[in-house]
Short mmCIF file of C-alpha atoms and ligand atoms in Angstrom, two decimals:
data_model
loop_
_atom_site.label_atom_id
_atom_site.label_comp_id
_atom_site.label_asym_id
_atom_site.label_seq_id
_atom_site.Cartn_x
_atom_site.Cartn_y
_atom_site.Cartn_z
CA MET P 903 -18.43 -40.21 3.04
CA ALA P 904 -21.09 -37.67 2.26
CA ILE P 905 -20.86 -34.63 4.46
CA SER P 906 -23.72 -32.22 4.17
CA ARG P 907 -22.37 -28.92 2.98
CA GLU P 908 -23.80 -25.47 3.30
CA HIS P 909 -25.25 -24.08 0.12
CA TRP P 910 -26.37 -20.75 -1.23
CA GLY P 911 -30.01 -20.04 -0.50
CA SER P 912 -31.05 -19.30 -4.05
CA ARG P 913 -30.00 -19.11 -7.66
CA LEU P 914 -29.42 -15.40 -7.47
CA GLY P 915 -27.56 -16.06 -4.24
CA PHE P 916 -24.61 -17.62 -6.00
CA THR P 917 -24.41 -15.08 -8.79
CA MET P 918 -24.66 -12.23 -6.32
CA ALA P 919 -22.01 -13.66 -4.04
CA ALA P 920 -19.66 -14.30 -6.95
CA ALA P 921 -20.32 -10.79 -8.28
CA GLY P 922 -19.69 -9.49 -4.78
CA SER P 923 -16.32 -11.18 -4.74
CA ALA P 924 -15.40 -9.96 -8.20
CA ILE P 925 -16.64 -6.39 -7.88
CA GLY P 926 -14.58 -4.52 -5.38
CA LEU P 927 -11.60 -2.26 -5.03
CA GLY P 928 -10.14 -3.85 -8.15
CA ASN P 929 -12.82 -2.13 -10.20
CA LEU P 930 -13.19 1.13 -8.34
CA TRP P 931 -9.78 1.81 -6.92
CA LYS P 932 -7.26 -0.11 -8.98
CA PHE P 933 -8.43 -0.31 -12.57
CA PRO P 934 -8.80 3.45 -13.07
CA TYR P 935 -5.34 4.25 -11.79
CA ILE P 936 -3.48 1.48 -13.58
CA THR P 937 -5.27 2.55 -16.76
CA TRP P 938 -3.89 6.02 -16.14
CA HIS P 939 -0.39 4.67 -15.57
CA ASN P 940 -0.52 2.57 -18.68
CA ASN P 941 -1.74 5.42 -20.82
CA GLY P 942 -5.29 4.24 -21.51
CA GLY P 943 -6.54 2.91 -24.86
CA ALA P 944 -4.27 0.02 -25.76
CA PHE P 945 -4.09 -1.16 -22.16
CA VAL P 946 -7.89 -1.16 -21.86
CA LEU P 947 -8.25 -3.08 -25.09
CA ILE P 948 -5.77 -5.75 -24.02
CA TYR P 949 -7.49 -5.96 -20.67
CA LEU P 950 -10.86 -6.54 -22.35
CA VAL P 951 -9.39 -9.24 -24.58
CA CYS P 952 -7.87 -10.92 -21.51
CA ILE P 953 -11.22 -10.79 -19.71
CA ALA P 954 -13.04 -12.45 -22.60
CA ALA P 955 -10.45 -14.93 -23.82
CA VAL P 956 -8.79 -15.90 -20.53
CA GLY P 957 -11.00 -14.68 -17.68
CA LEU P 958 -14.37 -16.01 -18.75
CA PRO P 959 -13.21 -19.57 -19.55
CA ILE P 960 -11.21 -19.75 -16.31
CA MET P 961 -14.17 -18.42 -14.34
CA MET P 962 -16.22 -21.31 -15.68
CA ALA P 963 -13.40 -23.75 -14.96
CA GLU P 964 -13.03 -22.67 -11.35
CA ILE P 965 -16.74 -22.75 -10.62
CA LEU P 966 -17.12 -26.15 -12.22
CA ILE P 967 -14.20 -27.58 -10.26
CA GLY P 968 -15.75 -26.26 -7.06
CA ARG P 969 -19.22 -27.50 -7.79
CA ARG P 970 -18.06 -30.90 -9.00
CA THR P 971 -15.86 -31.64 -6.03
CA GLN P 972 -17.82 -29.71 -3.38
CA LYS P 973 -14.52 -28.87 -1.74
CA SER P 974 -12.36 -25.83 -1.08
CA PRO P 975 -9.35 -25.29 -3.40
CA VAL P 976 -6.74 -27.69 -2.02
CA GLY P 977 -9.17 -30.56 -1.64
CA ALA P 978 -10.90 -29.63 -4.88
CA MET P 979 -7.74 -29.78 -6.97
CA LYS P 980 -6.79 -33.11 -5.39
CA ALA P 981 -10.24 -34.53 -6.02
CA ALA P 982 -10.56 -33.15 -9.54
CA VAL P 983 -7.15 -34.20 -10.84
CA GLY P 984 -4.99 -36.04 -8.33
CA PRO P 985 -3.14 -35.73 -5.03
CA ALA P 986 -0.17 -33.88 -6.53
CA TRP P 987 -2.42 -30.98 -7.56
CA GLY P 988 -3.18 -29.95 -4.02
CA TRP P 989 -0.36 -27.44 -4.21
CA VAL P 990 -2.19 -25.42 -6.85
CA GLY P 991 -4.82 -24.86 -4.21
CA ALA P 992 -2.16 -24.09 -1.61
CA TRP P 993 -0.57 -21.54 -3.97
CA GLY P 994 -3.99 -19.88 -4.08
CA VAL P 995 -4.27 -19.83 -0.30
CA LEU P 996 -0.92 -18.05 -0.20
CA ALA P 997 -2.06 -15.53 -2.82
CA GLY P 998 -5.19 -14.89 -0.76
CA PHE P 999 -3.04 -14.14 2.24
CA VAL P 1000 -0.89 -11.66 0.31
CA ILE P 1001 -3.83 -9.89 -1.33
CA LEU P 1002 -5.78 -9.64 1.89
CA GLY P 1003 -2.71 -8.10 3.48
CA TYR P 1004 -2.76 -4.92 1.43
CA TYR P 1005 -6.39 -4.92 0.24
CA THR P 1006 -7.58 -4.40 3.81
CA VAL P 1007 -5.56 -1.19 3.99
CA VAL P 1008 -7.33 0.30 0.97
CA ALA P 1009 -10.65 -0.90 2.34
CA GLY P 1010 -9.87 1.04 5.52
CA TRP P 1011 -9.48 4.23 3.45
CA THR P 1012 -13.12 4.02 2.43
CA LEU P 1013 -14.17 4.20 6.08
CA SER P 1014 -12.21 7.35 6.65
CA TYR P 1015 -13.51 9.01 3.49
CA PHE P 1016 -17.02 8.13 4.54
CA ALA P 1017 -16.40 10.09 7.74
CA LYS P 1018 -14.74 12.95 5.85
CA CYS P 1019 -17.72 13.20 3.52
CA LEU P 1020 -20.13 13.33 6.42
CA GLY P 1021 -18.14 16.28 7.68
CA TRP P 1022 -18.26 18.02 4.29
CA THR P 1023 -21.96 17.35 3.93
CA PHE P 1024 -22.75 19.01 7.22
CA ASN P 1025 -20.11 21.73 7.34
CA GLY P 1026 -19.73 22.52 3.66
CA PHE P 1027 -17.10 21.49 1.14
CA PRO P 1028 -14.16 23.91 1.20
CA ALA P 1029 -13.59 25.35 -2.28
CA ASP P 1030 -9.82 25.41 -1.93
CA VAL P 1031 -9.28 21.95 -0.43
CA GLU P 1032 -6.14 20.26 -1.77
CA LEU P 1033 -7.43 16.71 -2.14
CA GLY P 1034 -4.11 15.35 -3.45
CA SER P 1035 -2.02 16.49 -0.48
CA MET P 1036 -4.83 15.56 1.86
CA PHE P 1037 -4.62 11.99 0.59
CA THR P 1038 -0.85 11.63 0.81
CA GLY P 1039 -0.89 13.09 4.33
CA PHE P 1040 -3.67 10.72 5.32
CA VAL P 1041 -1.95 7.52 4.17
CA ALA P 1042 1.31 8.53 5.83
CA ASN P 1043 -0.44 8.58 9.22
CA GLY P 1044 0.55 5.09 10.36
CA SER P 1045 -1.51 4.76 13.51
CA LEU P 1046 -4.68 5.93 11.78
CA GLN P 1047 -4.03 3.44 8.97
CA ILE P 1048 -3.70 0.61 11.47
CA VAL P 1049 -6.91 1.53 13.27
CA LEU P 1050 -8.90 1.77 10.05
CA SER P 1051 -7.66 -1.55 8.72
CA ALA P 1052 -8.25 -3.19 12.10
CA ILE P 1053 -11.90 -2.15 11.93
CA PHE P 1054 -12.14 -3.56 8.46
CA SER P 1055 -10.42 -6.83 9.39
CA LEU P 1056 -12.84 -7.33 12.24
CA ALA P 1057 -15.79 -6.75 9.94
CA THR P 1058 -14.46 -9.36 7.51
CA MET P 1059 -13.90 -11.87 10.28
CA GLY P 1060 -17.37 -11.16 11.62
CA VAL P 1061 -19.04 -12.15 8.35
CA ILE P 1062 -16.87 -15.25 8.00
CA TYR P 1063 -17.84 -16.43 11.48
CA PHE P 1064 -21.44 -16.68 10.43
CA GLY P 1065 -20.65 -18.83 7.45
CA VAL P 1066 -21.67 -18.77 3.84
CA GLY P 1067 -25.42 -18.51 3.41
CA HIS P 1068 -26.17 -16.37 6.38
CA GLY P 1069 -23.34 -13.93 6.25
CA ILE P 1070 -22.11 -13.52 2.73
CA GLU P 1071 -25.32 -13.85 0.82
CA ARG P 1072 -27.37 -11.52 2.95
CA VAL P 1073 -24.88 -8.67 2.74
CA THR P 1074 -24.38 -8.92 -0.99
CA ARG P 1075 -27.97 -9.09 -2.17
CA ILE P 1076 -28.91 -5.63 -1.06
CA LEU P 1077 -25.80 -3.61 -1.52
CA MET P 1078 -24.59 -4.59 -4.97
CA PRO P 1079 -27.66 -3.24 -6.78
CA ALA P 1080 -27.40 -0.01 -4.79
CA LEU P 1081 -23.78 0.43 -5.85
CA PHE P 1082 -24.70 -0.16 -9.46
CA ALA P 1083 -27.47 2.45 -9.33
CA ILE P 1084 -25.29 5.12 -7.80
CA LEU P 1085 -22.55 4.51 -10.38
CA LEU P 1086 -25.05 4.97 -13.18
CA LEU P 1087 -26.08 8.32 -11.77
CA LEU P 1088 -22.44 9.35 -11.42
CA LEU P 1089 -21.75 8.28 -14.97
CA VAL P 1090 -24.55 10.43 -16.32
CA SER P 1091 -23.31 13.43 -14.34
CA ALA P 1092 -19.69 12.90 -15.31
CA LEU P 1093 -20.56 12.69 -18.99
CA THR P 1094 -21.98 16.22 -18.87
CA MET P 1095 -18.59 17.59 -17.82
CA SER P 1096 -16.42 19.49 -20.29
CA GLY P 1097 -13.57 16.96 -20.23
CA ALA P 1098 -15.74 13.90 -20.79
CA GLY P 1099 -14.88 13.65 -24.49
CA GLU P 1100 -11.17 13.75 -23.77
CA ALA P 1101 -11.64 11.12 -21.06
CA LEU P 1102 -13.48 8.77 -23.42
CA ALA P 1103 -10.81 9.20 -26.06
CA PHE P 1104 -8.05 8.47 -23.54
CA ILE P 1105 -9.78 5.28 -22.40
CA PHE P 1106 -11.05 3.87 -25.66
CA GLU P 1107 -8.66 4.99 -28.42
CA PRO P 1108 -5.94 2.35 -28.64
CA ARG P 1109 -2.46 3.82 -28.95
CA PHE P 1110 -0.04 0.94 -28.99
CA ALA P 1111 3.10 2.96 -29.50
CA HIS P 1112 4.07 3.27 -25.87
CA MET P 1113 2.79 -0.04 -24.63
CA ARG P 1114 5.39 -2.21 -22.87
CA TRP P 1115 5.25 -5.96 -22.20
CA ALA P 1116 5.09 -5.17 -18.52
CA GLY P 1117 1.86 -3.31 -19.26
CA VAL P 1118 0.47 -6.33 -21.09
CA LEU P 1119 1.22 -8.51 -18.08
CA GLU P 1120 -0.43 -5.92 -15.86
CA ALA P 1121 -3.58 -6.04 -18.01
CA LEU P 1122 -3.63 -9.83 -17.83
CA GLY P 1123 -2.91 -9.84 -14.12
CA HIS P 1124 -5.66 -7.36 -13.51
CA ALA P 1125 -8.12 -9.50 -15.45
CA PHE P 1126 -7.40 -12.25 -12.91
CA PHE P 1127 -7.50 -9.90 -9.97
CA THR P 1128 -10.74 -8.18 -10.85
CA LEU P 1129 -12.56 -11.46 -11.51
CA SER P 1130 -11.14 -13.06 -8.33
CA LEU P 1131 -9.49 -15.78 -10.41
CA GLY P 1132 -6.30 -17.80 -10.14
CA MET P 1133 -6.41 -18.32 -6.38
CA GLY P 1134 -9.44 -20.46 -5.78
CA ALA P 1135 -12.03 -17.93 -4.60
CA MET P 1136 -14.39 -19.06 -7.33
CA ILE P 1137 -13.59 -22.71 -6.64
CA THR P 1138 -14.60 -22.12 -3.04
CA TYR P 1139 -17.78 -20.25 -3.92
CA GLY P 1140 -18.60 -22.84 -6.58
CA SER P 1141 -18.33 -25.55 -3.97
CA TYR P 1142 -21.31 -24.02 -2.21
CA MET P 1143 -23.30 -23.92 -5.45
CA SER P 1144 -26.04 -26.41 -6.08
CA ARG P 1145 -26.73 -28.31 -9.27
CA ARG P 1146 -29.80 -26.27 -10.12
CA ASP P 1147 -27.70 -23.29 -11.18
CA SER P 1148 -25.96 -22.79 -14.47
CA VAL P 1149 -22.20 -22.32 -14.25
CA VAL P 1150 -22.24 -20.68 -17.68
CA THR P 1151 -24.97 -18.12 -17.02
CA SER P 1152 -23.54 -17.14 -13.63
CA SER P 1153 -20.04 -16.74 -15.01
CA LEU P 1154 -21.15 -14.58 -17.88
CA THR P 1155 -23.28 -12.38 -15.63
CA VAL P 1156 -20.42 -11.84 -13.21
CA VAL P 1157 -17.92 -11.05 -15.97
CA ILE P 1158 -20.20 -8.53 -17.67
CA LEU P 1159 -21.17 -6.74 -14.45
CA ASP P 1160 -17.58 -6.59 -13.29
CA THR P 1161 -16.34 -5.17 -16.58
CA LEU P 1162 -19.09 -2.56 -16.79
CA ILE P 1163 -18.41 -1.31 -13.30
CA ALA P 1164 -14.68 -0.98 -13.94
CA LEU P 1165 -15.29 0.96 -17.14
CA PHE P 1166 -17.93 3.19 -15.55
CA ALA P 1167 -15.60 4.03 -12.69
CA THR P 1168 -12.80 4.89 -15.09
CA VAL P 1169 -14.94 7.12 -17.31
CA ILE P 1170 -16.26 8.89 -14.21
CA MET P 1171 -12.85 9.58 -12.67
CA PHE P 1172 -11.12 10.55 -15.90
CA SER P 1173 -13.92 12.97 -16.75
CA VAL P 1174 -13.23 14.71 -13.47
CA ILE P 1175 -9.49 14.75 -14.13
CA PHE P 1176 -9.89 16.21 -17.59
CA SER P 1177 -12.54 18.75 -16.55
CA VAL P 1178 -11.50 20.24 -13.24
CA PRO P 1179 -8.59 22.70 -13.41
CA GLY P 1180 -5.64 21.56 -11.31
CA MET P 1181 -7.05 18.06 -10.80
CA ARG P 1182 -4.35 16.41 -12.87
CA GLU P 1183 -1.66 17.88 -10.60
CA GLN P 1184 -3.54 16.78 -7.50
CA VAL P 1185 -3.96 13.23 -8.78
CA SER P 1186 -0.31 13.06 -9.73
CA LYS P 1187 0.63 13.41 -6.03
CA SER P 1188 -0.61 9.84 -5.65
CA THR P 1189 -2.34 8.15 -8.54
CA ALA P 1190 -3.21 5.25 -6.24
CA GLY P 1191 -5.42 7.74 -4.43
CA MET P 1192 -7.45 8.61 -7.53
CA LEU P 1193 -10.71 7.23 -6.11
CA PHE P 1194 -10.31 9.45 -3.07
CA ILE P 1195 -9.00 12.55 -4.82
CA THR P 1196 -11.40 12.87 -7.75
CA MET P 1197 -14.72 11.71 -6.34
CA PRO P 1198 -15.30 14.26 -3.56
CA LYS P 1199 -14.87 17.05 -6.10
CA LEU P 1200 -17.46 15.43 -8.37
CA PHE P 1201 -19.99 14.87 -5.62
CA TYR P 1202 -19.75 18.29 -4.03
CA THR P 1203 -19.56 20.41 -7.15
CA VAL P 1204 -21.33 18.57 -9.98
CA VAL P 1205 -23.69 15.76 -9.01
CA PRO P 1206 -27.27 16.67 -8.06
CA MET P 1207 -27.81 15.75 -4.41
CA GLY P 1208 -24.12 14.98 -4.22
CA ASN P 1209 -24.12 16.09 -0.61
CA VAL P 1210 -26.24 13.16 0.35
CA LEU P 1211 -24.74 10.72 -2.10
CA ALA P 1212 -21.06 11.25 -1.24
CA PRO P 1213 -21.10 9.54 2.16
CA LEU P 1214 -23.44 6.87 0.81
CA PHE P 1215 -21.00 6.21 -2.04
CA TYR P 1216 -18.09 5.48 0.27
CA VAL P 1217 -20.31 3.21 2.36
CA LEU P 1218 -21.14 1.24 -0.75
CA VAL P 1219 -17.49 1.08 -1.79
CA ALA P 1220 -16.71 -0.21 1.69
CA PHE P 1221 -19.31 -2.94 1.25
CA ALA P 1222 -18.05 -3.80 -2.22
CA ALA P 1223 -14.63 -4.21 -0.62
CA LEU P 1224 -16.11 -6.29 2.21
CA THR P 1225 -17.80 -8.72 -0.16
CA SER P 1226 -14.35 -9.20 -1.74
CA THR P 1227 -12.35 -9.51 1.47
CA ILE P 1228 -14.76 -12.15 2.74
CA SER P 1229 -14.14 -14.24 -0.36
CA LEU P 1230 -10.39 -13.91 0.17
CA LEU P 1231 -10.56 -14.87 3.83
CA GLU P 1232 -13.02 -17.67 3.06
CA VAL P 1233 -10.41 -19.33 0.82
CA ILE P 1234 -7.88 -19.34 3.63
CA VAL P 1235 -10.35 -20.30 6.34
CA SER P 1236 -12.07 -23.07 4.36
CA TYR P 1237 -8.67 -24.65 3.78
CA PHE P 1238 -8.16 -25.02 7.51
CA ILE P 1239 -11.72 -26.19 8.05
CA ASP P 1240 -11.81 -28.74 5.23
CA GLU P 1241 -8.21 -29.97 5.17
CA ARG P 1242 -7.08 -29.57 8.74
CA GLY P 1243 -10.30 -30.18 10.65
CA VAL P 1244 -10.17 -26.86 12.49
CA GLY P 1245 -13.50 -25.40 13.65
CA ARG P 1246 -14.87 -22.36 11.82
CA VAL P 1247 -14.57 -19.95 14.73
CA LYS P 1248 -11.01 -20.94 15.56
CA ALA P 1249 -9.94 -20.97 11.90
CA THR P 1250 -11.44 -17.53 11.32
CA THR P 1251 -9.75 -16.04 14.35
CA LEU P 1252 -6.32 -17.46 13.61
CA CYS P 1253 -6.33 -16.74 9.87
CA GLY P 1254 -7.79 -13.29 10.42
CA LEU P 1255 -5.10 -12.41 12.94
CA ALA P 1256 -2.30 -13.80 10.80
CA THR P 1257 -3.31 -11.73 7.79
CA PHE P 1258 -3.74 -8.69 9.99
CA VAL P 1259 -0.07 -8.85 10.91
CA LEU P 1260 0.78 -8.48 7.22
CA THR P 1261 -1.79 -5.70 6.94
CA VAL P 1262 -0.04 -3.74 9.67
CA PHE P 1263 3.21 -3.84 7.72
CA CYS P 1264 1.42 -2.72 4.57
CA ALA P 1265 -0.35 0.06 6.44
CA LEU P 1266 3.01 1.39 7.56
CA SER P 1267 4.52 1.25 4.09
CA LEU P 1268 2.74 4.31 2.72
CA GLY P 1269 5.00 6.89 4.18
CA SER P 1270 4.98 6.37 7.92
CA SER P 1271 7.85 3.87 8.05
CA SER P 1272 10.71 4.80 5.77
CA THR P 1273 12.10 1.24 5.81
CA LEU P 1274 8.82 -0.29 4.65
CA SER P 1275 7.97 2.55 2.26
CA GLY P 1276 11.36 3.16 0.72
CA PHE P 1277 12.71 0.01 -0.89
CA GLU P 1278 12.26 -0.66 -4.57
CA TRP P 1279 12.66 -4.28 -5.64
CA ILE P 1280 10.48 -3.83 -8.67
CA ARG P 1281 11.01 -0.81 -10.85
CA GLY P 1282 8.37 1.84 -10.20
CA LYS P 1283 6.82 -0.12 -7.31
CA GLY P 1284 8.25 1.39 -4.15
CA GLY P 1285 7.40 0.05 -0.71
CA LEU P 1286 5.86 -3.12 0.66
CA PHE P 1287 2.30 -2.27 -0.32
CA ALA P 1288 3.01 -1.74 -4.02
CA THR P 1289 5.43 -4.68 -4.11
CA LEU P 1290 2.90 -7.15 -2.73
CA ASP P 1291 0.20 -5.86 -5.06
CA HIS P 1292 2.53 -6.34 -8.00
CA ILE P 1293 3.61 -9.84 -6.98
CA ALA P 1294 0.09 -11.06 -6.23
CA SER P 1295 -1.74 -9.82 -9.26
CA ASN P 1296 0.98 -9.99 -11.91
CA TRP P 1297 2.60 -13.26 -10.85
CA GLN P 1298 0.71 -15.32 -8.32
CA LEU P 1299 -2.73 -15.13 -9.93
CA PRO P 1300 -1.68 -15.70 -13.56
CA THR P 1301 0.52 -18.66 -12.62
CA GLY P 1302 -2.22 -20.13 -10.44
CA GLY P 1303 -4.68 -19.58 -13.28
CA PHE P 1304 -2.33 -21.27 -15.73
CA PHE P 1305 -2.39 -24.48 -13.73
CA ILE P 1306 -6.14 -24.29 -13.38
CA THR P 1307 -6.44 -24.19 -17.19
CA LEU P 1308 -4.23 -27.26 -17.42
CA ALA P 1309 -6.25 -29.07 -14.78
CA ALA P 1310 -9.61 -28.32 -16.38
CA GLY P 1311 -8.53 -28.59 -20.00
CA TRP P 1312 -5.98 -31.40 -20.03
CA PHE P 1313 -6.16 -33.44 -16.85
CA MET P 1314 -9.85 -33.65 -16.00
CA THR P 1315 -11.81 -35.90 -18.27
CA ARG P 1316 -13.97 -34.41 -20.98
CA LYS P 1317 -16.90 -36.25 -19.49
CA SER P 1318 -16.58 -34.63 -16.10
CA THR P 1319 -16.23 -31.05 -17.32
CA GLU P 1320 -18.97 -31.50 -19.89
CA ALA P 1321 -21.29 -32.83 -17.19
CA GLU P 1322 -20.90 -29.57 -15.27
CA LEU P 1323 -21.05 -27.06 -18.11
CA ALA P 1324 -23.39 -28.58 -20.64
CA ASP P 1325 -26.06 -29.84 -18.25
CA GLU P 1326 -29.76 -29.02 -18.54
CA SER P 1327 -29.26 -25.64 -16.86
CA ALA P 1328 -26.85 -24.41 -19.59
CA PRO P 1329 -28.17 -21.65 -21.85
CA GLY P 1330 -29.00 -22.51 -25.47
CA TRP P 1331 -26.22 -20.46 -27.06
CA PHE P 1332 -23.46 -22.15 -25.06
CA ARG P 1333 -21.09 -24.44 -26.97
CA TYR P 1334 -19.06 -26.76 -24.80
CA GLY P 1335 -16.54 -27.27 -27.60
CA ALA P 1336 -15.75 -23.58 -27.71
CA TRP P 1337 -15.06 -23.47 -23.98
CA ARG P 1338 -12.86 -26.53 -24.29
CA PHE P 1339 -10.83 -24.94 -27.04
CA PHE P 1340 -10.27 -21.79 -25.01
CA ILE P 1341 -9.36 -23.61 -21.81
CA ARG P 1342 -7.00 -26.06 -23.55
CA TYR P 1343 -5.25 -23.72 -25.95
CA ILE P 1344 -6.06 -20.03 -25.92
CA ALA P 1345 -6.01 -19.31 -22.18
CA PRO P 1346 -2.87 -21.25 -21.22
CA LEU P 1347 -0.94 -20.07 -24.28
CA ALA P 1348 -1.89 -16.46 -23.66
CA VAL P 1349 -0.81 -16.61 -20.02
CA ALA P 1350 2.40 -18.51 -20.75
CA SER P 1351 3.45 -16.33 -23.67
CA ILE P 1352 2.83 -13.05 -21.88
CA ILE P 1353 4.82 -14.22 -18.86
CA ALA P 1354 7.58 -15.51 -21.12
CA ALA P 1355 7.65 -12.24 -23.05
CA VAL P 1356 8.07 -10.25 -19.86
CA ILE P 1357 10.83 -12.50 -18.59
CA PHE P 1358 12.79 -12.88 -21.82
CA PHE P 1359 12.18 -9.72 -23.81
CA HIS P 1360 10.88 -7.11 -21.48
CA ALA P 1361 10.62 -5.20 -24.72
CA ASP P 1362 8.51 -2.34 -26.00
CA PHE P 1363 6.05 -2.60 -28.83
CA SER P 1364 7.47 0.52 -30.38
N1 LIG H 2274 -11.88 -9.22 -7.36
C1 LIG H 2274 -11.67 -8.42 -6.21
C2 LIG H 2274 -11.71 -6.96 -6.62
O1 LIG H 2274 -11.73 -6.64 -7.77
C3 LIG H 2274 -10.39 -8.74 -5.50
C4 LIG H 2274 -10.18 -10.20 -5.27
C5 LIG H 2274 -9.10 -10.85 -5.86
C6 LIG H 2274 -11.07 -10.93 -4.50
C7 LIG H 2274 -8.90 -12.21 -5.70
C8 LIG H 2274 -10.89 -12.30 -4.33
C9 LIG H 2274 -9.82 -12.92 -4.93
O2 LIG H 2274 -11.70 -6.08 -5.81
#
């Protein structure tokens, strides 16, 4: 039975919405600090290889599965391959739930730093402010954390209520270009700082000696996370895509924009760290707070018109986060709408509330509750927040992505995938055979061997 399905309003609409999902806290908050943890160079290089060799082909696979089946992940996997594959979609719904749980907390931080910046803009930026301790004190304030993430959850649910074209597309179209412009300006300013050269060397000079397999898995996992892959977000968005658009062109655009923004953000923050005396010590109080510790200093002491731009920046980061949280919630909600026949409003309310419960626990695991903050199941990842982040991006997304490669490369017919990728909208340079080789061999082998290496060797390169 043909059910009429909502679609994006325009060609740019899909690309913008997909870019909105991909570009978010993964680029601005997470990538810089995990690059710091993993000692730069080699980690960045492996990450870039994962993006190109694993991320891009899987991005195309997810979008094509969505567009072909016109269904959300569970239904899409069943329709594309067979009834048994529904659980790959369900695994993605679970990952969405876990990610949304802690992601909302970080998104809440942007609201508070927006307010803080407004204060600094009007009352002056105190020269001796200890941004590192300020951050750790802030996240340990449990009730404030819950309020901030509640506001953010409500905003996400609000957009999801209105549905795809009206909500998601409208928000993304305006704000993504603004974010890009402001990052360019920040990049130019940061590059004039004294430590910029050291920052560039740290990020781009590969030093493999201290790289561990766990770091390789983290680079792979982050490639999935930052591109919103492995859990069906791109399947869902692809299902709202019409046949006029090119899966190949959209995928490539999203991957390039996402990668540039992550690299820009990293160069910007590391330039601050290497230039400002005492900044390294402040960041070391909580590397996960890097985005909130380095940027105010840059805005209020280096960037021209930084006074005005600082609050605007955190607003744009908040919107970048919102265009990602809506894609996460949309995966969960569309499952209940498409597979369980629940209405959109009811599904949004129930799924939104359920994830918020998890968010509350995460919000309390940054110092305010010692039980939630203290345990260490995974070495170096103390507390619920860090544990969930580790499980979702390093394990759930790569394993989900692995099965998506198998579905698209081995179980769907060549005819059906070729019909989606190599149609008249495909760009001239695109070779279907190359994609097929990557999705059948390179991507699944890379994911499987990195996971196997971590499990069996857990060894160092050195
Ligand atoms: N890609 C988003 C980011 O980088 C996070 C995300 C992951 C969104 C998975 C959807 C699905 O911030």
